[in-house]
Structure formats: C-alpha cells, structure tokens
C-alpha positions in Angstrom: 50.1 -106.3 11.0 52.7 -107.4 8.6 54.8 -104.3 8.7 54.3 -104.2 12.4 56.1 -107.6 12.3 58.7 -106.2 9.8 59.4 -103.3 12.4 59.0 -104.7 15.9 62.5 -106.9 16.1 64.4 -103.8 15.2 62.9 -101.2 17.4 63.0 -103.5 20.2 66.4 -104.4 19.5 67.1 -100.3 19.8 64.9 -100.8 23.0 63.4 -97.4 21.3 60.2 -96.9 18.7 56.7 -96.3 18.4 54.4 -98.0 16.3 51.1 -95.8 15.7 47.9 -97.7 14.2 44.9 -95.9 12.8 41.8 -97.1 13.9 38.6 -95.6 13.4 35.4 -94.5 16.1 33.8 -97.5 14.9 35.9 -99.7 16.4 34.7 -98.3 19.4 30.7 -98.4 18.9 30.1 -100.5 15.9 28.2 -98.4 13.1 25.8 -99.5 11.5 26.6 -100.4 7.7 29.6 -100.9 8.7 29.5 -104.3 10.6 32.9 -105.7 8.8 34.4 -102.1 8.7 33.8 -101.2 12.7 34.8 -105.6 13.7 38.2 -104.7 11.9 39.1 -101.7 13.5 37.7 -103.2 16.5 40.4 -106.1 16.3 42.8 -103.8 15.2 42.8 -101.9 18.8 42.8 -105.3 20.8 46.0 -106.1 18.8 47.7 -102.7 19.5 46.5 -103.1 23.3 47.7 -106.7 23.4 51.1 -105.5 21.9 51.2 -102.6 23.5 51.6 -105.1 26.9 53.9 -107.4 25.0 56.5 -104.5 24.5 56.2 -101.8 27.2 59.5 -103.1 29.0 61.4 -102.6 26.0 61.1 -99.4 25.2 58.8 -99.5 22.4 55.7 -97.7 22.6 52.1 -98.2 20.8 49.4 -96.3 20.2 45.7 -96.1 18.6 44.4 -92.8 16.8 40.8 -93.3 16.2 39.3 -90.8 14.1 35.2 -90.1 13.1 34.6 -89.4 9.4 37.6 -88.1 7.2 37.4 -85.9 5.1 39.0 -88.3 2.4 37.8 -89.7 -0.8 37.4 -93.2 1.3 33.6 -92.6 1.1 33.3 -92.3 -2.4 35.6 -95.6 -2.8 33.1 -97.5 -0.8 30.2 -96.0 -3.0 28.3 -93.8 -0.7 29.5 -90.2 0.0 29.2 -89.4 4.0 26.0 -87.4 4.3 25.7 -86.9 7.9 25.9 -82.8 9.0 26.6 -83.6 12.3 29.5 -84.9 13.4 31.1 -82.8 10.1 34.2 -84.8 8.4 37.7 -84.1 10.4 40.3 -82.4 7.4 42.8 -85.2 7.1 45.5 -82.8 8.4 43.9 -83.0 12.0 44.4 -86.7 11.7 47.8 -86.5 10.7 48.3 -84.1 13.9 46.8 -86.7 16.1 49.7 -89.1 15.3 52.2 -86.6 15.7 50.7 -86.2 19.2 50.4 -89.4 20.4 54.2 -90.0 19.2 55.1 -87.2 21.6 52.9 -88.5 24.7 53.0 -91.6 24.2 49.4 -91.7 24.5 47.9 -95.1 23.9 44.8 -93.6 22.7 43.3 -90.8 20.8 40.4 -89.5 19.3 40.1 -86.9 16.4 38.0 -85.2 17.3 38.9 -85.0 20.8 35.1 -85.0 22.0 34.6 -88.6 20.6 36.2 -89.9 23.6 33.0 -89.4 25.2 30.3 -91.1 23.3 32.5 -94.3 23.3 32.6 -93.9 27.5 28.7 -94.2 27.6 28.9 -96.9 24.9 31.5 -98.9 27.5 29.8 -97.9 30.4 26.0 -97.3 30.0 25.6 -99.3 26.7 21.7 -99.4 27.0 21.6 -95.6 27.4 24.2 -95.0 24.2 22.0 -97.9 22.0 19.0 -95.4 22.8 20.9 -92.4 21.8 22.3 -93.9 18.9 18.6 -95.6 17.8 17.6 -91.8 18.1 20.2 -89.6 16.4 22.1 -92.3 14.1 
C-alpha cells in the first residue's frame, strides 16, 4: 500500500501505468487456518477494486493475481509444509506469467490456476452449497 502510494502520483501524472497486487485464493473463500492470512488478502482486493475505480479515467490500470498454493518456501516460513495432493502447488513461474498477462489485458483479475475462478463463483453465489463442499473435501 505504501509503494502504491509512492507510485500512483507519478503514473497518473503520465496518465499511463499499471499497478499489479498479488493476492491469494483465500481472499476469495477464507481457508481455514488461515483466518488473518485469507482477511488480508481479502482487504487487499477491495483496495485494488476501490482503486482500481479511483483511477480508471486516468489511464492507470489495476489488477489482482490470485494464486492457490505456491510452490515457494512460504509454507515452511509459517511452520507447516503444504500437504494437500490436490490442488498440487503452482511453480512460482506460472505466477510470475499471470502478472505478465494481466499487464497485457489489463485484466482486473486472475487466477493461477485458471480453474480457481470457479470454486470462488459458487463460494459468491451458492455459499451454502461451496461451505458443504468445502466441509467435505477441505
């Protein structure tokens, strides 16, 4: 948010830019053990749609890449490698791709994988019908 700050006057004074934040699925659905994790990225995609509104007339554009597991060392940071076999960890690189993309399209959001997209639809839309899936298969 700071460096967002830092940025903004300039690339709106150029009336060009794009400012890309990296958000995470859980912003989107809220996993669980990660209650502070998914409420930050959560409020980090409000902020980038709120700005996003703030700056589309001059020619600045934003966007939100929200990737599932990484395959990162930020699991073994927290304390707890990522055990889960299904959905596997994204390679970084795939991530890094997803920026580049969204740069090009402009697209406001993303998800790495793509196929994310469409548990966080149900979520939104049939939220009783995701909890059940999600009390199910984690």
């Amino acid at each position: 948010l700071l460096l967002t700050r830092l940025l903004l006057p300039a690339m709106t004074a150029r009336r060009c830019g794009h400012i890309v934040f990296l958000g995470s699925v859980a912003g989107h659905l809220g996993v669980e053990n990660e209650a502070v994790y998914s409420a930050t990225k959560a409020a980090l995609r409000t902020y980038a749609e709120a700005l996003r509104a703030e700056v589309r007339r001059q020619g600045v554009g934003v966007s939100v890449v929200s990737p599932g597991a990484v395959a990162t060392k930020f699991f073994e940071h927290r304390g707890a490698a990522y055990q889960r076999a299904w959905p596997p960890a994204v390679p970084a690189g795939a991530v890094a791709n997803a920026v580049v993309h969204a740069v090009e399209r402009s697209n406001k959001q993303v998800f790495v994988p793509h196929w994310l997209r469409f548990p966080t639809l149900l979520h939104d839309g049939l939220p009783a019908i995701y909890r059940g899936f999600a009390n199910k298969f984690g």
